[in-house]
PDB file of C-alpha atoms in Angstrom:
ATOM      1  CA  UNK N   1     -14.429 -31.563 -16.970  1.00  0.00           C
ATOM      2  CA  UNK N   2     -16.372 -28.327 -15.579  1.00  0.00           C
ATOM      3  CA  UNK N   3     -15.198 -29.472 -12.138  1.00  0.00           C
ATOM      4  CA  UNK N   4     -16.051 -26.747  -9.060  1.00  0.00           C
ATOM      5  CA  UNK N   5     -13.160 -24.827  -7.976  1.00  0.00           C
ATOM      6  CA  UNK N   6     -11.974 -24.991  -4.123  1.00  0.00           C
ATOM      7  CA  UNK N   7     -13.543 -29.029  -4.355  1.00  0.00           C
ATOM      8  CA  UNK N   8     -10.920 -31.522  -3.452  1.00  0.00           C
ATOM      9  CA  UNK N   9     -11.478 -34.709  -6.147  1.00  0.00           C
ATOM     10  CA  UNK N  10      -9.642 -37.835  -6.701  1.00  0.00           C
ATOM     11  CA  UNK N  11      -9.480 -39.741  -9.593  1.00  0.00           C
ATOM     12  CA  UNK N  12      -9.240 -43.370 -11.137  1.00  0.00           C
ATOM     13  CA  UNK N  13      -8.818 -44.318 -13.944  1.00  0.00           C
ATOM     14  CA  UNK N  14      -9.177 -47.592 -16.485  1.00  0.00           C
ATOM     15  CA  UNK N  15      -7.822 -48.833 -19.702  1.00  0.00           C
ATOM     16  CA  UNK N  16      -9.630 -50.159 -22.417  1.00  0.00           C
ATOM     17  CA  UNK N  17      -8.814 -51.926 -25.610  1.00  0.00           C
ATOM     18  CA  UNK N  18     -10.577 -54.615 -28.028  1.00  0.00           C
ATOM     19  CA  UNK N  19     -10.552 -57.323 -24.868  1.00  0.00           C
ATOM     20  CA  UNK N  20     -11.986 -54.858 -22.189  1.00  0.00           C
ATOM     21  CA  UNK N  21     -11.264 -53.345 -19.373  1.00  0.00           C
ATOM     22  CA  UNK N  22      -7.975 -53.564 -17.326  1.00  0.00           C
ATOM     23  CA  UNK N  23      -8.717 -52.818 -13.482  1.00  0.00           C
ATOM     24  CA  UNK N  24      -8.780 -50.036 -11.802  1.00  0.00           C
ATOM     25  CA  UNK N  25      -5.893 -47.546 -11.207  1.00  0.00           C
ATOM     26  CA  UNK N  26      -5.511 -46.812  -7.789  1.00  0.00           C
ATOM     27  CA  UNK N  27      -6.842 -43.549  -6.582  1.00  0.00           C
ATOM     28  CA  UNK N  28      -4.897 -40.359  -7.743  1.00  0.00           C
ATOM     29  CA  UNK N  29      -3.740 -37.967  -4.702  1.00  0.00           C
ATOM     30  CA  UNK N  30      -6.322 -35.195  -4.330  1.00  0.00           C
ATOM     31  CA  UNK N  31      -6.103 -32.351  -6.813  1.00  0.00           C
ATOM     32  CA  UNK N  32      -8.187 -29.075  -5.619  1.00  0.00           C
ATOM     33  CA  UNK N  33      -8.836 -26.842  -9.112  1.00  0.00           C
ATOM     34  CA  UNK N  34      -8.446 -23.318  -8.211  1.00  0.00           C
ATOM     35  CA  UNK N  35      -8.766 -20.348 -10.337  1.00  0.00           C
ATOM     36  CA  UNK N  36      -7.221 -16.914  -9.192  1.00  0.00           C
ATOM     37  CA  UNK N  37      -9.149 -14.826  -6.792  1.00  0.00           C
ATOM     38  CA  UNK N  38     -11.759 -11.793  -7.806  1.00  0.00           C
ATOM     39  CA  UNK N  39      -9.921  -8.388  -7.065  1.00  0.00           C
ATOM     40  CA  UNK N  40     -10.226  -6.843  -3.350  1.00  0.00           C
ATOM     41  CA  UNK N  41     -12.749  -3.538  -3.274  1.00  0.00           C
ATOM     42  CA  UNK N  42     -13.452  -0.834  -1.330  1.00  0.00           C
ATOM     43  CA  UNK N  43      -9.374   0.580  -1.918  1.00  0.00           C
ATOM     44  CA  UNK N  44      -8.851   3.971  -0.495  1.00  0.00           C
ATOM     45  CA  UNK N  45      -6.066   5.678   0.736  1.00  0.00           C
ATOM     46  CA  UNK N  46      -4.694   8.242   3.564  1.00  0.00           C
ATOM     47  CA  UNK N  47      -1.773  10.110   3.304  1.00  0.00           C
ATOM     48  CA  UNK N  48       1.154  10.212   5.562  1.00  0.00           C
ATOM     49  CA  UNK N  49       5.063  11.752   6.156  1.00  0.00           C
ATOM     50  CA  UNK N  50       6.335  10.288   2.443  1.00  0.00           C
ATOM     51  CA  UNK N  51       3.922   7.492   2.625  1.00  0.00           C
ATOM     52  CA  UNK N  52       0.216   5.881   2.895  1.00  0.00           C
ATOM     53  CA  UNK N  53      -1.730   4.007   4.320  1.00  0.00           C
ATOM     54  CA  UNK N  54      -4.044   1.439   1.798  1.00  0.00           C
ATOM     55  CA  UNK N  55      -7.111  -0.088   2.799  1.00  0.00           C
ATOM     56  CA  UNK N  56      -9.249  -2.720   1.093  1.00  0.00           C
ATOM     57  CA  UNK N  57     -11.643  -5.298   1.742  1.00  0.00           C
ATOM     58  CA  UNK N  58     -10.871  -8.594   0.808  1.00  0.00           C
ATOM     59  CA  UNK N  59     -12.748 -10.406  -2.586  1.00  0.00           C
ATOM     60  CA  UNK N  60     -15.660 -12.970  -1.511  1.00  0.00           C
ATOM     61  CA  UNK N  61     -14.433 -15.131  -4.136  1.00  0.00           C
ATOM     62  CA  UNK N  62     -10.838 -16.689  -3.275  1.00  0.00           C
ATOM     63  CA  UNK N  63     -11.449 -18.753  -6.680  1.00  0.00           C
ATOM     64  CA  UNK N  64     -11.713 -22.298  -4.852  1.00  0.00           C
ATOM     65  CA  UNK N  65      -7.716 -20.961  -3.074  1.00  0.00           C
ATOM     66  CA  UNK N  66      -6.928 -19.572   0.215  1.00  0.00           C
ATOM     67  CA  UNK N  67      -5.857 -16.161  -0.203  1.00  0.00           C
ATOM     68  CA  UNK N  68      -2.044 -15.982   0.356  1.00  0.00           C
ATOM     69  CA  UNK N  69      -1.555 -12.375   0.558  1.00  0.00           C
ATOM     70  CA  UNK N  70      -1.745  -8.614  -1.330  1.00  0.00           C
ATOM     71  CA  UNK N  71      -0.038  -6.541  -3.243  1.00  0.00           C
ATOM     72  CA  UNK N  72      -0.249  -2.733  -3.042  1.00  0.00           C
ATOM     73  CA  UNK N  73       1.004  -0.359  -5.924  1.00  0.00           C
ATOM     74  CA  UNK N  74       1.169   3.010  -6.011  1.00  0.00           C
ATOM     75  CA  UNK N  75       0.860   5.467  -9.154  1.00  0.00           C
ATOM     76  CA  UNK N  76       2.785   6.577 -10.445  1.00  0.00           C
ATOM     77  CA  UNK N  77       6.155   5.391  -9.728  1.00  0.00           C
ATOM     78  CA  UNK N  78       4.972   2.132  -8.953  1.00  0.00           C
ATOM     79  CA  UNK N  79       6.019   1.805  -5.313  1.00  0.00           C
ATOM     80  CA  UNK N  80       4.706  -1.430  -3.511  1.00  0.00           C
ATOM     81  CA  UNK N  81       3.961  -2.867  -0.433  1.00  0.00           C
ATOM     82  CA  UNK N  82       3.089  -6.711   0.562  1.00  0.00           C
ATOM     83  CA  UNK N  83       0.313  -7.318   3.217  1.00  0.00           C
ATOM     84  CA  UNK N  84      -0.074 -10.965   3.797  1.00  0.00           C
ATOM     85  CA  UNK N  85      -3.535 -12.942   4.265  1.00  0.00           C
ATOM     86  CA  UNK N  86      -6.042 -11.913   6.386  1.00  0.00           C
ATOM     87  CA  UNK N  87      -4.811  -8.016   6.497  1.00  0.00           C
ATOM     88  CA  UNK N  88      -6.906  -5.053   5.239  1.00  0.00           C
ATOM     89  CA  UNK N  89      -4.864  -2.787   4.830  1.00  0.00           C
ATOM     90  CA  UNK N  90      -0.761  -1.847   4.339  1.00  0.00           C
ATOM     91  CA  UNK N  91       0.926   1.402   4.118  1.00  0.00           C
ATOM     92  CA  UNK N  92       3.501   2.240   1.129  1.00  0.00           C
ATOM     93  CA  UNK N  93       6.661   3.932   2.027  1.00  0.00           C
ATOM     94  CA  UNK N  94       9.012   5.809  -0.054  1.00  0.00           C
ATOM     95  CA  UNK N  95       6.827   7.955  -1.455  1.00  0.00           C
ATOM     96  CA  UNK N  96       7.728  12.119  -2.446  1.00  0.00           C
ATOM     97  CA  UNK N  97       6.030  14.426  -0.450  1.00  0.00           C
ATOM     98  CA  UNK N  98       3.579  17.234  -2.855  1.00  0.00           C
ATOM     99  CA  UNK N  99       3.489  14.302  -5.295  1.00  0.00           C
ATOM    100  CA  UNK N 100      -0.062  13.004  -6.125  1.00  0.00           C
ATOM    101  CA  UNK N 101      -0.511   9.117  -6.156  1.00  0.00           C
ATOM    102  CA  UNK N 102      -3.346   6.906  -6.173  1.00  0.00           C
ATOM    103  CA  UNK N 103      -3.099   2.653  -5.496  1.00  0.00           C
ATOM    104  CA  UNK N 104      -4.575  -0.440  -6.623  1.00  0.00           C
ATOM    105  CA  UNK N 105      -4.436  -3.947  -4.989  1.00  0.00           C
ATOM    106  CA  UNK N 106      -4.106  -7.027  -6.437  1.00  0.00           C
ATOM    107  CA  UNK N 107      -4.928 -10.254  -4.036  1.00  0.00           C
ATOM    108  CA  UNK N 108      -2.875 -13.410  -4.574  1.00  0.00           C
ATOM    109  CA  UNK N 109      -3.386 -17.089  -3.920  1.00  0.00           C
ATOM    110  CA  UNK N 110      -1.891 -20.625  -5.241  1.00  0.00           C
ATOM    111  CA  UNK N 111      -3.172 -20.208  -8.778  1.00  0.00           C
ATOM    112  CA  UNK N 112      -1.681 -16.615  -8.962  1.00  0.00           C
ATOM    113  CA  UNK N 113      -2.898 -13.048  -9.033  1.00  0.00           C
ATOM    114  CA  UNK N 114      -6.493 -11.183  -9.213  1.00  0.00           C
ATOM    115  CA  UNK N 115      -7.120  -8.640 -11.864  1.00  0.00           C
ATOM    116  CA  UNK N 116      -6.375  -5.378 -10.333  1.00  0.00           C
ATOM    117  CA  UNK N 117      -8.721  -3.194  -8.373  1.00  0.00           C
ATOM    118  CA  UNK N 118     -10.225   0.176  -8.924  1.00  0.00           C
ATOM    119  CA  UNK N 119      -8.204   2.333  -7.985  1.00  0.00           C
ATOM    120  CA  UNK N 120      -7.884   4.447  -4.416  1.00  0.00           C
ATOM    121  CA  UNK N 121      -8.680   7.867  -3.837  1.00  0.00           C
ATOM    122  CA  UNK N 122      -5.871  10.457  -4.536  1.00  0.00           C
ATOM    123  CA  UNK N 123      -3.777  11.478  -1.589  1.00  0.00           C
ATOM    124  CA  UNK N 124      -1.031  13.614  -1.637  1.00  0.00           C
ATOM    125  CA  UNK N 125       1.710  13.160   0.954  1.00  0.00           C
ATOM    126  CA  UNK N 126       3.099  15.772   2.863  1.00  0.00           C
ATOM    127  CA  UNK N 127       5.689  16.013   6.016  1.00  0.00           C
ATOM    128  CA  UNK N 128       7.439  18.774   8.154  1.00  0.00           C
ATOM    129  CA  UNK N 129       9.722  21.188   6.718  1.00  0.00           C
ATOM    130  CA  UNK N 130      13.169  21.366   6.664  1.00  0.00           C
ATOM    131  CA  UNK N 131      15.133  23.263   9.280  1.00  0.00           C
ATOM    132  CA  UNK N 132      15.425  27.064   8.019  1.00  0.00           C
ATOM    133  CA  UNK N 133      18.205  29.331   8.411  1.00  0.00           C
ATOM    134  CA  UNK N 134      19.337  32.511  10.424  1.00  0.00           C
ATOM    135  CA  UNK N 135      21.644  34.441   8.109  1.00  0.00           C
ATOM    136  CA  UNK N 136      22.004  36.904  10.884  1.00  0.00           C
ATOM    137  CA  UNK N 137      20.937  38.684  13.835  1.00  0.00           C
ATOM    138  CA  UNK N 138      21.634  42.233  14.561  1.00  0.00           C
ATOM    139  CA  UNK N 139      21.673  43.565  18.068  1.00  0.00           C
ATOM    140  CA  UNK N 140      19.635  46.594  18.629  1.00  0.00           C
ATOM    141  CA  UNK N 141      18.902  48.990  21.701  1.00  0.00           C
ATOM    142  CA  UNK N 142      16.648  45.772  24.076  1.00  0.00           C
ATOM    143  CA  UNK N 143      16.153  44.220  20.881  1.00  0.00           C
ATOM    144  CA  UNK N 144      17.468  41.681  17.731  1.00  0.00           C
ATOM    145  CA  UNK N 145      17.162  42.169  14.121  1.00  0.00           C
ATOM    146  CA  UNK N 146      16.854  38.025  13.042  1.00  0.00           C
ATOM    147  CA  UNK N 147      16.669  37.611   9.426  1.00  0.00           C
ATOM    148  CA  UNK N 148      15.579  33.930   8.505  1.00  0.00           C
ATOM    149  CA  UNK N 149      16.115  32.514   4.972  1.00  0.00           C
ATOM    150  CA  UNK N 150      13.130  29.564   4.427  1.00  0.00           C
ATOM    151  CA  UNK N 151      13.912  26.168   3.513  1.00  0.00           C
ATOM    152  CA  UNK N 152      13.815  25.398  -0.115  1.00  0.00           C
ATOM    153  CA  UNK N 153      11.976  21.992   1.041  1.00  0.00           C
ATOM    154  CA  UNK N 154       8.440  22.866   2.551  1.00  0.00           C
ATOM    155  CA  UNK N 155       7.460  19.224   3.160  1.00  0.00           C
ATOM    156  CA  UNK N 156       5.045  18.906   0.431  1.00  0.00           C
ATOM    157  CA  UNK N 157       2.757  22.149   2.005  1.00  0.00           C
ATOM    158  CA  UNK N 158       3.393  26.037   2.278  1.00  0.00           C
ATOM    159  CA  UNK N 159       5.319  27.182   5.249  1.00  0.00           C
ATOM    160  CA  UNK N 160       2.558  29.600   7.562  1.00  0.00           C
ATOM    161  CA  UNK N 161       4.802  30.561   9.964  1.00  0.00           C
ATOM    162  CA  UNK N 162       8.227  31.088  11.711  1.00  0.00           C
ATOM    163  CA  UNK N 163       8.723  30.705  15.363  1.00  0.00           C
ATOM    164  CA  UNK N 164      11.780  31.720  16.800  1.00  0.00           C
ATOM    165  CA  UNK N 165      12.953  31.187  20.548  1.00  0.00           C
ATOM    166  CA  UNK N 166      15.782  33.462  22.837  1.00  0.00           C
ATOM    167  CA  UNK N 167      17.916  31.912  25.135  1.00  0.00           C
ATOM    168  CA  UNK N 168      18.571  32.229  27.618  1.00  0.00           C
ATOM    169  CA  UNK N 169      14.721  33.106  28.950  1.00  0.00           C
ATOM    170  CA  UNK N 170      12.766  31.247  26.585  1.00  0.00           C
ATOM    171  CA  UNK N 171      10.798  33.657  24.845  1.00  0.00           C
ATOM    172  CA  UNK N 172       9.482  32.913  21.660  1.00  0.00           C
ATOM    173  CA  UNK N 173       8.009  35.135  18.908  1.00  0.00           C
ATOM    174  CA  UNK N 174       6.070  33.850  16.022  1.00  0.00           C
ATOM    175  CA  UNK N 175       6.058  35.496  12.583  1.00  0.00           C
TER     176      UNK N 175
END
């Protein structure tokens, strides 16, 4: 009928036959025509400890519905997470650390989803290292021979140094 989306309408209606017309119906309950919203813009991304953090602007067009929330994937691997109405941003967890992912949002409302963004910048996550070991230390004359083995997971970014501490005292030597 090339009615305007987000425009609340009621409707009658009549039937006709080789006599005439019958009276009128009474009025229908009101029926808003929606269309899904545009997709949000603006997407970029920051990287965090095995996660990031999305932002986006929401669409001007809601297509005639409130906008009911967003939906954040990451790729690859397809991680999500859900912001709800009103929220610019949302951070996806879960993520591997050294892995490169970018993210798209789609925005959602009663007649279902937007077509998906463009998607984010690339981030890469990265987080501390693990804990490394001391294989040994070997006493010496006012001195210790510490040999350290590295951890085999350096958080998503090279290990630049070592710093180890004496007790008791408190002294600490980096390497």
């Amino acid at each position: 009928l090339g009615l305007t989306n987000g425009t609340a309408y009621t409707f009658r209606v009549i039937a006709t036959n080789g006599v005439g017309d019958s009276e009128s119906s009474t009025v229908s309950v009101t029926a808003t025509p929606a269309s899904v919203p545009d997709a949000p813009t603006s997407v970029s991304a920051v990287a965090g400890d095995s996660s990031a953090t999305v932002s986006f602007t929401a669409p001007i067009n809601e297509g005639g519905a409130a906008i009911t929330g967003y939906t954040v994937t990451a790729s690859p691997g397809g991680a999500t997470c859900t912001a709800p109405a009103g929220a610019t941003s949302c951070t996806v967890s879960g993520l591997s650390n050294a892995t490169t992912y970018s993210f798209t949002v789609v925005a959602n409302n009663a007649a279902g989803s937007s077509p998906i963004s463009n998607s984010s910048n690339s981030v890469t996550p990265v987080g501390p290292p693990a804990a490394p070991t001391i294989t040994s230390a070997t006493r010496g004359d006012g001195k210790a021979t510490v040999v350290i083995v590295a951890p085999t997971d350096d958080g998503g970014s090279p290990i630049t140094q070592f710093v180890i501490t004496v007790q008791p005292g408190g002294q600490t030597i980096t390497t």
